[in-house]
Amino acid sequence: MSAPKFYRFRSEWELDAPRSRVFEVLRKGASYERWWPQVKRSARLSDGSYELVARSFLPYELRMVLTESVIDEGAGVLEANLDGVLEGFSRWTLREHGGKIIALFEEEVVAHRRL
């Protein structure tokens, strides 16, 4: 078995919507598959906990459980712990710029199987 590998992801999304609406949509993990192409399935497990199945450039699906850890609408921050094939955290940070909302997505994870 190979040693765990660390990955860091970061992307920015420019959105033309009210900040409160963006926060509300991002908070609903069970709806991610409707608007995020790499999320193939999402389901609510309990309050603040969701199962996500993602697939992007890799030839297989990544299954993980997302559990909310920080919900701060005033600061525009949503953070969740990830468990499963990927373990670590993901975070959305919202800020306004030029009349738009910039949604910064950051994720730091360890993969326990070869990707």
Coordinates of N, CA and C in Angstrom, one line a residue:
M1 N 0.8 -1.2 0.0 CA 0.0 0.0 0.0 C 0.9 1.2 0.0
S2 N 0.6 2.2 -0.8 CA 1.4 3.4 -0.9 C 1.0 4.4 0.2
A3 N 1.9 5.3 0.4 CA 1.7 6.4 1.5 C 0.6 7.3 1.0
P4 N -0.1 7.9 1.9 CA -1.2 8.9 1.6 C -0.6 10.1 0.8
K5 N -1.3 10.6 -0.1 CA -0.9 11.7 -0.9 C -1.7 13.0 -0.5
F6 N -1.1 14.1 -0.4 CA -1.7 15.4 -0.1 C -2.1 16.1 -1.3
Y7 N -3.3 16.7 -1.4 CA -3.7 17.5 -2.5 C -4.3 18.8 -2.0
R8 N -4.1 19.9 -2.7 CA -4.7 21.2 -2.4 C -5.3 21.7 -3.7
F9 N -6.6 22.0 -3.6 CA -7.4 22.5 -4.7 C -7.9 23.9 -4.4
R10 N -7.9 24.8 -5.4 CA -8.4 26.1 -5.2 C -9.0 26.6 -6.6
S11 N -10.2 27.2 -6.5 CA -10.8 27.8 -7.7 C -11.7 28.9 -7.2
E12 N -11.9 29.9 -8.1 CA -12.8 31.0 -7.9 C -13.9 31.0 -8.9
W13 N -15.1 31.3 -8.4 CA -16.3 31.3 -9.2 C -16.8 32.7 -9.1
E14 N -17.1 33.4 -10.3 CA -17.7 34.7 -10.3 C -19.2 34.6 -10.5
L15 N -20.0 35.1 -9.6 CA -21.4 34.9 -9.7 C -22.2 36.2 -9.7
D16 N -23.2 36.2 -10.4 CA -24.1 37.4 -10.5 C -25.4 37.1 -9.8
A17 N -25.3 37.1 -8.4 CA -26.4 36.7 -7.6 C -26.2 37.4 -6.2
P18 N -27.3 37.6 -5.5 CA -27.1 38.2 -4.1 C -26.3 37.2 -3.3
R19 N -25.5 37.8 -2.4 CA -24.6 37.0 -1.5 C -25.4 36.0 -0.7
S20 N -26.5 36.5 -0.2 CA -27.3 35.6 0.7 C -27.8 34.4 -0.1
R21 N -28.2 34.6 -1.3 CA -28.7 33.4 -2.2 C -27.5 32.5 -2.5
V22 N -26.3 33.0 -2.8 CA -25.2 32.1 -3.0 C -24.9 31.3 -1.8
F23 N -24.9 31.9 -0.6 CA -24.6 31.2 0.6 C -25.6 30.1 0.9
E24 N -26.9 30.4 0.6 CA -28.0 29.4 0.8 C -27.8 28.2 -0.1
V25 N -27.4 28.5 -1.4 CA -27.2 27.4 -2.3 C -26.0 26.5 -1.9
L26 N -24.9 27.2 -1.5 CA -23.7 26.5 -1.1 C -23.9 25.6 0.1
R27 N -24.8 26.1 1.0 CA -25.1 25.4 2.2 C -25.8 24.1 2.0
K28 N -26.5 23.9 0.9 CA -27.3 22.8 0.6 C -26.5 21.7 -0.1
G29 N -25.7 21.0 0.6 CA -24.8 19.9 0.0 C -25.6 18.9 -0.9
A30 N -26.9 18.7 -0.5 CA -27.6 17.7 -1.3 C -28.0 18.2 -2.7
S31 N -27.8 19.5 -2.9 CA -28.2 20.0 -4.3 C -27.0 20.2 -5.2
Y32 N -25.8 19.9 -4.7 CA -24.6 20.2 -5.5 C -24.6 19.5 -6.9
E33 N -25.2 18.4 -7.0 CA -25.2 17.7 -8.3 C -26.0 18.5 -9.4
R34 N -26.9 19.4 -8.9 CA -27.7 20.2 -9.9 C -26.9 21.2 -10.6
W35 N -25.8 21.8 -10.0 CA -25.1 22.9 -10.5 C -23.6 22.7 -10.7
W36 N -23.0 21.6 -10.0 CA -21.6 21.4 -10.1 C -21.3 20.2 -10.9
P37 N -20.8 20.3 -12.1 CA -20.8 19.2 -13.1 C -20.0 18.0 -12.5
Q38 N -19.0 18.2 -11.7 CA -18.1 17.1 -11.2 C -18.8 16.3 -10.1
V39 N -19.9 16.8 -9.5 CA -20.6 16.1 -8.4 C -21.7 15.3 -9.1
K40 N -21.6 14.0 -9.1 CA -22.5 13.2 -9.9 C -23.7 12.8 -9.0
R41 N -23.5 12.6 -7.7 CA -24.6 12.3 -6.8 C -24.4 13.0 -5.5
S42 N -25.5 13.4 -4.9 CA -25.4 14.0 -3.5 C -26.6 13.7 -2.8
A43 N -26.5 13.4 -1.5 CA -27.6 13.0 -0.7 C -27.4 13.5 0.8
R44 N -28.5 14.0 1.4 CA -28.4 14.4 2.8 C -28.4 13.1 3.6
L45 N -27.5 13.0 4.6 CA -27.4 11.9 5.5 C -28.1 12.3 6.8
S46 N -27.9 13.5 7.3 CA -28.5 14.0 8.5 C -28.3 15.5 8.5
D47 N -28.7 16.2 9.5 CA -28.5 17.7 9.6 C -27.0 17.9 9.5
G48 N -26.6 18.7 8.4 CA -25.2 19.1 8.3 C -24.3 18.0 7.8
S49 N -24.8 16.9 7.3 CA -24.0 15.8 6.8 C -24.5 15.3 5.4
Y50 N -23.6 15.2 4.4 CA -24.0 14.8 3.1 C -23.0 13.8 2.5
E51 N -23.6 12.9 1.7 CA -22.7 12.0 0.9 C -22.6 12.6 -0.5
L52 N -21.4 12.7 -1.0 CA -21.1 13.2 -2.3 C -20.3 12.1 -3.1
V53 N -20.7 12.0 -4.4 CA -19.9 11.2 -5.3 C -19.5 12.1 -6.4
A54 N -18.2 12.2 -6.6 CA -17.6 13.1 -7.6 C -16.8 12.3 -8.6
R55 N -16.8 12.9 -9.8 CA -16.0 12.3 -10.9 C -15.6 13.4 -11.8
S56 N -14.3 13.5 -12.1 CA -13.8 14.6 -13.0 C -13.0 13.9 -14.1
F57 N -11.7 14.2 -14.1 CA -10.8 13.7 -15.1 C -10.4 12.3 -14.8
L58 N -10.6 11.8 -13.6 CA -10.2 10.5 -13.2 C -11.2 9.5 -13.7
P59 N -10.7 8.3 -14.0 CA -11.6 7.3 -14.6 C -12.5 6.5 -13.6
Y60 N -12.7 7.1 -12.4 CA -13.5 6.4 -11.4 C -14.1 7.5 -10.5
E61 N -15.1 7.1 -9.7 CA -15.8 8.0 -8.8 C -15.1 8.0 -7.5
L62 N -15.2 9.2 -6.8 CA -14.7 9.4 -5.5 C -15.9 9.6 -4.6
R63 N -16.1 8.8 -3.6 CA -17.2 8.8 -2.7 C -16.7 9.4 -1.3
M64 N -17.4 10.4 -0.8 CA -17.0 11.0 0.5 C -18.2 11.5 1.2
V65 N -18.0 11.7 2.5 CA -19.0 12.3 3.4 C -18.5 13.7 3.8
L66 N -19.4 14.6 3.6 CA -19.1 16.0 3.9 C -19.9 16.4 5.2
T67 N -19.2 16.9 6.2 CA -19.9 17.2 7.5 C -19.5 18.7 7.8
E68 N -20.6 19.5 7.9 CA -20.4 20.9 8.1 C -19.6 21.2 9.4
S69 N -18.6 22.1 9.4 CA -17.9 22.4 10.6 C -17.9 23.9 10.9
V70 N -18.0 24.8 9.9 CA -18.1 26.2 10.1 C -19.2 26.7 9.2
I71 N -20.2 27.5 9.8 CA -21.3 28.1 9.1 C -21.3 29.5 9.6
D72 N -20.7 30.5 8.9 CA -20.7 31.9 9.3 C -21.1 32.8 8.1
E73 N -22.4 33.0 8.1 CA -23.0 33.8 6.9 C -22.5 35.2 7.0
G74 N -22.3 35.8 8.1 CA -21.8 37.1 8.2 C -20.4 37.3 7.6
A75 N -19.5 36.3 7.8 CA -18.2 36.3 7.2 C -18.2 35.7 5.8
G76 N -19.3 35.1 5.4 CA -19.3 34.4 4.1 C -18.5 33.1 4.1
V77 N -18.4 32.4 5.2 CA -17.6 31.2 5.2 C -18.4 30.0 5.5
L78 N -18.2 29.0 4.7 CA -18.8 27.6 4.9 C -17.6 26.6 4.9
E79 N -17.4 25.8 5.9 CA -16.4 24.9 5.9 C -16.9 23.5 6.3
A80 N -16.4 22.5 5.7 CA -16.8 21.1 6.0 C -15.6 20.2 6.1
N81 N -15.7 19.2 7.0 CA -14.8 18.1 7.0 C -15.2 17.0 6.0
L82 N -14.2 16.4 5.4 CA -14.4 15.4 4.4 C -13.8 14.0 4.9
D83 N -14.6 13.0 4.8 CA -14.2 11.6 5.1 C -14.5 10.7 4.0
G84 N -13.7 9.7 3.8 CA -13.9 8.8 2.7 C -12.6 8.6 1.9
V85 N -12.7 8.5 0.6 CA -11.5 8.3 -0.2 C -10.6 9.5 0.0
L86 N -11.2 10.7 0.1 CA -10.5 11.9 0.4 C -10.8 12.3 1.9
E87 N -9.8 12.6 2.7 CA -10.0 13.1 4.0 C -9.3 14.5 4.2
G88 N -10.0 15.4 4.8 CA -9.5 16.7 5.0 C -10.6 17.7 5.2
F89 N -10.5 18.9 4.5 CA -11.6 19.9 4.6 C -11.8 20.5 3.2
S90 N -13.0 21.1 3.1 CA -13.3 22.0 2.0 C -13.9 23.3 2.6
R91 N -13.7 24.4 1.9 CA -14.2 25.7 2.4 C -14.6 26.6 1.2
W92 N -15.8 27.2 1.4 CA -16.2 28.3 0.5 C -16.1 29.6 1.3
T93 N -15.5 30.6 0.6 CA -15.4 32.0 1.2 C -16.0 32.9 0.2
L94 N -17.0 33.7 0.6 CA -17.7 34.6 -0.3 C -17.2 36.0 -0.1
R95 N -17.0 36.8 -1.2 CA -16.7 38.2 -1.0 C -17.3 38.9 -2.2
E96 N -17.5 40.2 -2.0 CA -18.1 41.0 -3.1 C -16.9 41.8 -3.8
H97 N -17.1 41.8 -5.2 CA -16.0 42.6 -5.9 C -16.7 43.0 -7.2
G98 N -16.7 44.3 -7.4 CA -17.3 44.9 -8.7 C -18.7 44.5 -8.9
G99 N -19.5 44.5 -7.9 CA -20.9 44.1 -8.0 C -21.2 42.7 -8.2
K100 N -20.2 41.8 -8.2 CA -20.4 40.4 -8.3 C -20.0 39.7 -7.0
I101 N -20.3 38.5 -6.8 CA -19.9 37.7 -5.7 C -18.8 36.8 -6.2
I102 N -17.7 36.8 -5.5 CA -16.6 35.8 -5.8 C -16.7 34.7 -4.8
A103 N -16.9 33.5 -5.2 CA -16.9 32.3 -4.3 C -15.6 31.6 -4.5
L104 N -14.8 31.7 -3.4 CA -13.5 31.0 -3.4 C -13.7 29.6 -2.8
F105 N -13.3 28.6 -3.6 CA -13.4 27.2 -3.1 C -12.0 26.7 -2.9
E106 N -11.8 26.2 -1.6 CA -10.5 25.7 -1.3 C -10.7 24.3 -0.7
E107 N -9.8 23.4 -1.0 CA -9.9 22.0 -0.4 C -8.5 21.5 -0.2
E108 N -8.3 21.0 1.0 CA -7.0 20.3 1.3 C -7.3 18.9 1.8
V109 N -6.8 17.9 1.1 CA -7.2 16.5 1.4 C -6.0 15.6 1.3
V110 N -6.2 14.5 1.9 CA -5.2 13.4 1.8 C -6.0 12.2 1.2
A111 N -5.4 11.6 0.1 CA -6.0 10.5 -0.5 C -5.3 9.2 0.0
H112 N -6.1 8.3 0.5 CA -5.6 7.1 1.1 C -5.5 5.9 0.1
R113 N -5.9 6.2 -1.1 CA -5.7 5.2 -2.2 C -5.1 5.9 -3.4
R114 N -4.5 5.2 -4.2 CA -3.8 5.8 -5.4 C -4.8 6.4 -6.3
L115 N -4.6 7.7 -6.6 CA -5.5 8.4 -7.6 C -4.8 8.5 -8.9

